[in-house]
C-alpha atoms as a printed R data frame, in Angstrom:
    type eleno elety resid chain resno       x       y       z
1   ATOM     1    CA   UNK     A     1  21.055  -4.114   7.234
2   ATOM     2    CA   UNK     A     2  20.424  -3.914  10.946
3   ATOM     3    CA   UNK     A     3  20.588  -0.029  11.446
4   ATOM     4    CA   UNK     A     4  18.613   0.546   7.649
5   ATOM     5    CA   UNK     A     5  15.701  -1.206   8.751
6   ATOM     6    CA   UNK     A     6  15.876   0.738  12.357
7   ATOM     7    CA   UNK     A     7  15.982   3.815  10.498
8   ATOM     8    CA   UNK     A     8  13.192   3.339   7.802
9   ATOM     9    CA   UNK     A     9  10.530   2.052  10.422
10  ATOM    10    CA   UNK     A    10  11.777   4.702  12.916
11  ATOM    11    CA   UNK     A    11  10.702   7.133  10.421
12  ATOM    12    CA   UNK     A    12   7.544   5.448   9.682
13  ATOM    13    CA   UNK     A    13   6.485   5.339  12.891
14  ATOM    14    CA   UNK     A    14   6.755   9.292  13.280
15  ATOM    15    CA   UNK     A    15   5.244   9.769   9.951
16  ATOM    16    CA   UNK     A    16   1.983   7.429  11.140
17  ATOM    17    CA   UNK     A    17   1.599   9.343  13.788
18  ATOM    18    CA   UNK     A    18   2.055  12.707  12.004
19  ATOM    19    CA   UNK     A    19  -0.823  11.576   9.512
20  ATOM    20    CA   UNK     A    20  -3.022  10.813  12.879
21  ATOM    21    CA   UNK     A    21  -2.491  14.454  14.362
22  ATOM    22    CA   UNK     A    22  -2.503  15.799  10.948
23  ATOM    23    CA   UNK     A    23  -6.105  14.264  10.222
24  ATOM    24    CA   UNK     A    24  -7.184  15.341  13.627
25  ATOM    25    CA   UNK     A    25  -5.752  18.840  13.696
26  ATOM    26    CA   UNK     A    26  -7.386  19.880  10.689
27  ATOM    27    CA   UNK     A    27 -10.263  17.885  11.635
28  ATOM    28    CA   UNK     A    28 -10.854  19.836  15.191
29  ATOM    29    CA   UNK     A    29  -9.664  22.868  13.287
30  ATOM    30    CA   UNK     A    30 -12.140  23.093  10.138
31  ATOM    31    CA   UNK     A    31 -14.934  20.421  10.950
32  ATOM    32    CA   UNK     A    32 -13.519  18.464   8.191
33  ATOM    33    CA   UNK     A    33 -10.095  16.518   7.700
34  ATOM    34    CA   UNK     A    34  -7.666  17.764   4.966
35  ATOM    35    CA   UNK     A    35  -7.417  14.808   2.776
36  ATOM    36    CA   UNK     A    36  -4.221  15.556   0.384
37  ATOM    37    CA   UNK     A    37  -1.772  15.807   2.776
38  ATOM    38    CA   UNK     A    38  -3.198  13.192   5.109
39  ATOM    39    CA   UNK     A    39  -3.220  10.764   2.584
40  ATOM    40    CA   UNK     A    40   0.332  11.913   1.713
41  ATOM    41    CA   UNK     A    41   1.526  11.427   4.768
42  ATOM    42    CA   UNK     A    42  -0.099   7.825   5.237
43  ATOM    43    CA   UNK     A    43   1.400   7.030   1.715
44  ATOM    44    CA   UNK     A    44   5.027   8.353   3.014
45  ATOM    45    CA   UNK     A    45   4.355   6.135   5.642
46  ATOM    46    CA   UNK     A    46   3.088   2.910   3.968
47  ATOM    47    CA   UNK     A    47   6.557   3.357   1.322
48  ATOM    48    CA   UNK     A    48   8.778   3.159   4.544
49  ATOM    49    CA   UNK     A    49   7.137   1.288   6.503
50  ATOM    50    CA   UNK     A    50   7.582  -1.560   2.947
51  ATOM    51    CA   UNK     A    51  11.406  -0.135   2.936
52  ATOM    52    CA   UNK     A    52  12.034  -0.840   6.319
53  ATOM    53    CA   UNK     A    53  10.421  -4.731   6.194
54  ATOM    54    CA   UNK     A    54  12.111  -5.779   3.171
55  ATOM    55    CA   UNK     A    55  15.908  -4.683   4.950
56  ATOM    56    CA   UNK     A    56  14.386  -6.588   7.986
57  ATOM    57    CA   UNK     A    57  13.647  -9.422   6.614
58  ATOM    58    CA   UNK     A    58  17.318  -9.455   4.015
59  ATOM    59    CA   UNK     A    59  19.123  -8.506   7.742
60  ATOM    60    CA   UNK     A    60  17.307 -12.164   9.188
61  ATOM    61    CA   UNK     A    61  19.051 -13.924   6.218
62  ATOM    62    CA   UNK     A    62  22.327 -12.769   6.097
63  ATOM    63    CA   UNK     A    63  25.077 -12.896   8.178
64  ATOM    64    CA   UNK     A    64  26.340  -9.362   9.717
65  ATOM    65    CA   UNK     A    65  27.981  -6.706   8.359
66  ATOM    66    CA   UNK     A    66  31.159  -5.230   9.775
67  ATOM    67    CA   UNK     A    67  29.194  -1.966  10.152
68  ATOM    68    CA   UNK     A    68  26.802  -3.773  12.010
69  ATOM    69    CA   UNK     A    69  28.456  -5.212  14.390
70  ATOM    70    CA   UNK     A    70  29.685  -3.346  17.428
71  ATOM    71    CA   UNK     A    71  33.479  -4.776  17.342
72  ATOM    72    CA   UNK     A    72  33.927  -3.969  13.439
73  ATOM    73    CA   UNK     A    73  36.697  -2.593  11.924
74  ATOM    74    CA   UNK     A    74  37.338  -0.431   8.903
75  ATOM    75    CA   UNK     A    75  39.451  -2.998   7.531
76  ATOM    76    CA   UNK     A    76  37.090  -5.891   7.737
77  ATOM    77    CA   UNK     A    77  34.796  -3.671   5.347
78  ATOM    78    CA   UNK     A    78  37.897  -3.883   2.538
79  ATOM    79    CA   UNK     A    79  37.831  -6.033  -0.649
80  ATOM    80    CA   UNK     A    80  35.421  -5.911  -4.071
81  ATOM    81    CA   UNK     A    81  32.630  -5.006  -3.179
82  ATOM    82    CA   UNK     A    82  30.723  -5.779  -6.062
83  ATOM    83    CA   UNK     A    83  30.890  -4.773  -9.690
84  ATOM    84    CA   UNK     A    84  29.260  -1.149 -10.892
85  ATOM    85    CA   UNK     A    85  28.925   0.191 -14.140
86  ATOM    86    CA   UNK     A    86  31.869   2.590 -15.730
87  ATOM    87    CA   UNK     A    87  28.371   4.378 -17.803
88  ATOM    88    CA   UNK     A    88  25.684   3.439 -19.666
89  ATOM    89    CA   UNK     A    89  23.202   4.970 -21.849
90  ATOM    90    CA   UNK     A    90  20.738   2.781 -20.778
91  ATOM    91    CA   UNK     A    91  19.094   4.902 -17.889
92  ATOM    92    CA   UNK     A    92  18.612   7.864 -20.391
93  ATOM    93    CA   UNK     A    93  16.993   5.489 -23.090
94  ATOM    94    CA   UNK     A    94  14.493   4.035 -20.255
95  ATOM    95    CA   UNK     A    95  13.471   7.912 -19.059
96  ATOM    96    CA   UNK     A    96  13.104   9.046 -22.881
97  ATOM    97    CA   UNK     A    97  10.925   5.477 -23.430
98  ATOM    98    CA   UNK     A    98   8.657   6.504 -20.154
99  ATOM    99    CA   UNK     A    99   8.722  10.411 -21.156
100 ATOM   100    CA   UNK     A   100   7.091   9.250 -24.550
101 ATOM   101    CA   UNK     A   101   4.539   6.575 -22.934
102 ATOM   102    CA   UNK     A   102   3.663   9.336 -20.573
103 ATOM   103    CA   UNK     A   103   3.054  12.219 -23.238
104 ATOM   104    CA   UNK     A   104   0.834   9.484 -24.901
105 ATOM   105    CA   UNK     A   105  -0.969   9.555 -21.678
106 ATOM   106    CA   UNK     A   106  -1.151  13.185 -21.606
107 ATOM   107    CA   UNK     A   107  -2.649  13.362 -25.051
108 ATOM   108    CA   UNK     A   108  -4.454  10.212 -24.524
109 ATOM   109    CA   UNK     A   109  -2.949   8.820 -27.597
110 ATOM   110    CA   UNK     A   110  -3.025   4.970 -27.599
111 ATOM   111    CA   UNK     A   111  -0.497   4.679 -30.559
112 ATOM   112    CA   UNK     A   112   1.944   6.952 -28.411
113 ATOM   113    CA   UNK     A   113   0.975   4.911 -25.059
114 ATOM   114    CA   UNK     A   114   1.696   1.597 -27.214
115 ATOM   115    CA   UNK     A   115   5.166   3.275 -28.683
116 ATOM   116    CA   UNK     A   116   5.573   3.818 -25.689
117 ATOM   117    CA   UNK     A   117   5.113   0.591 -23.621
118 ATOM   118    CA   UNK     A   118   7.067  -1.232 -26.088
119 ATOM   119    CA   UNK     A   119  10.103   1.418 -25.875
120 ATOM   120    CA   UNK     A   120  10.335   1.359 -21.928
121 ATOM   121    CA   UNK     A   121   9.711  -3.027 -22.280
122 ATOM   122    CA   UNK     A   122  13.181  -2.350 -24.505
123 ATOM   123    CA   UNK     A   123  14.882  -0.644 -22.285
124 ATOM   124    CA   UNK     A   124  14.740  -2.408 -19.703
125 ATOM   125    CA   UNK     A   125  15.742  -5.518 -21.333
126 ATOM   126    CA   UNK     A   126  18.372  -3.558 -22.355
127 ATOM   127    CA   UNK     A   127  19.433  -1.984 -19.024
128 ATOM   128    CA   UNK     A   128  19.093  -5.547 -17.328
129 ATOM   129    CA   UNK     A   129  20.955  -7.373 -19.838
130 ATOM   130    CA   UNK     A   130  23.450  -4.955 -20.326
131 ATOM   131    CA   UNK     A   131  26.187  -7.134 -18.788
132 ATOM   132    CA   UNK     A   132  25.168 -10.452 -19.710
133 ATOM   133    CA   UNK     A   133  27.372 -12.388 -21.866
134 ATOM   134    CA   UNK     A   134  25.525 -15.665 -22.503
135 ATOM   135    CA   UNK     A   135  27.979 -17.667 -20.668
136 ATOM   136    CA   UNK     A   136  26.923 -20.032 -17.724
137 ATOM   137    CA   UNK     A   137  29.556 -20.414 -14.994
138 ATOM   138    CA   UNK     A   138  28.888 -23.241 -13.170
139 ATOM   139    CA   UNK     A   139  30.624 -25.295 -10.187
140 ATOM   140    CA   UNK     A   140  32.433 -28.089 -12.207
141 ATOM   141    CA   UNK     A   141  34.659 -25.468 -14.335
């Protein structure tokens, strides 16, 4: 997590400071600062800058990775990794849920927002729970 969180607030940095010459070159150039794509860039900035301190502070609480350390080895990185789906459905039914909350937007339609809501509240229940089997594993067995 080390050289993810150098990376996102590197970037952040340079986009902060691209919003500050941005605002001022349009600024000095038309009396008047640009406002979309300053506030883009500030917004680009704000999501990595939040990207970056969340692997900072998961890198404080874990121990290091092999590809984090300078004397790591290919083969230290080998073994499960974790477990990943084969496929689901899941992700589809969670974009067609939003899709039809946003068209209720659209068409300001609070039947279709409230379809909607409850479809995408669904889905996700769905998506997260896809796995779960109701059985506790604990310590003693």
């Amino acid at each position: 997590m080390k050289t993810e969180w150098k990376i996102f607030l590197t970037i952040a940095t340079f986009l902060l400071g691209a919003a500050i010459l941005y605002g001022a070159w349009t600024y000095g150039d038309g009396g008047r600062v640009e406002w979309i794509g300053t506030v883009a860039l500030l917004l680009s900035f704000l999501l990595c800058a939040m990207c970056g301190g969340f692997f900072w502070f998961v890198s404080r609480r874990i121990d290091l990775r092999p590809e984090d350390r300078p004397d790591g080895e290919i083969a230290d990185g080998a073994g499960e990794i974790g477990f990943f789906s084969p496929g689901s459905y899941w992700p589809f039914g969670l974009a067609l849920a939003a899709a039809i909350a946003g068209l209720g937007l659209v068409f300001w339609q609070f039947w279709l927002i409230g379809l909607g809501l409850v479809t995408v509240v669904f889905a996700a229940c769905g998506l997260l729970f896809e796995y779960y089997s109701g059985t506790r594993r604990t310590a003693e067995h």
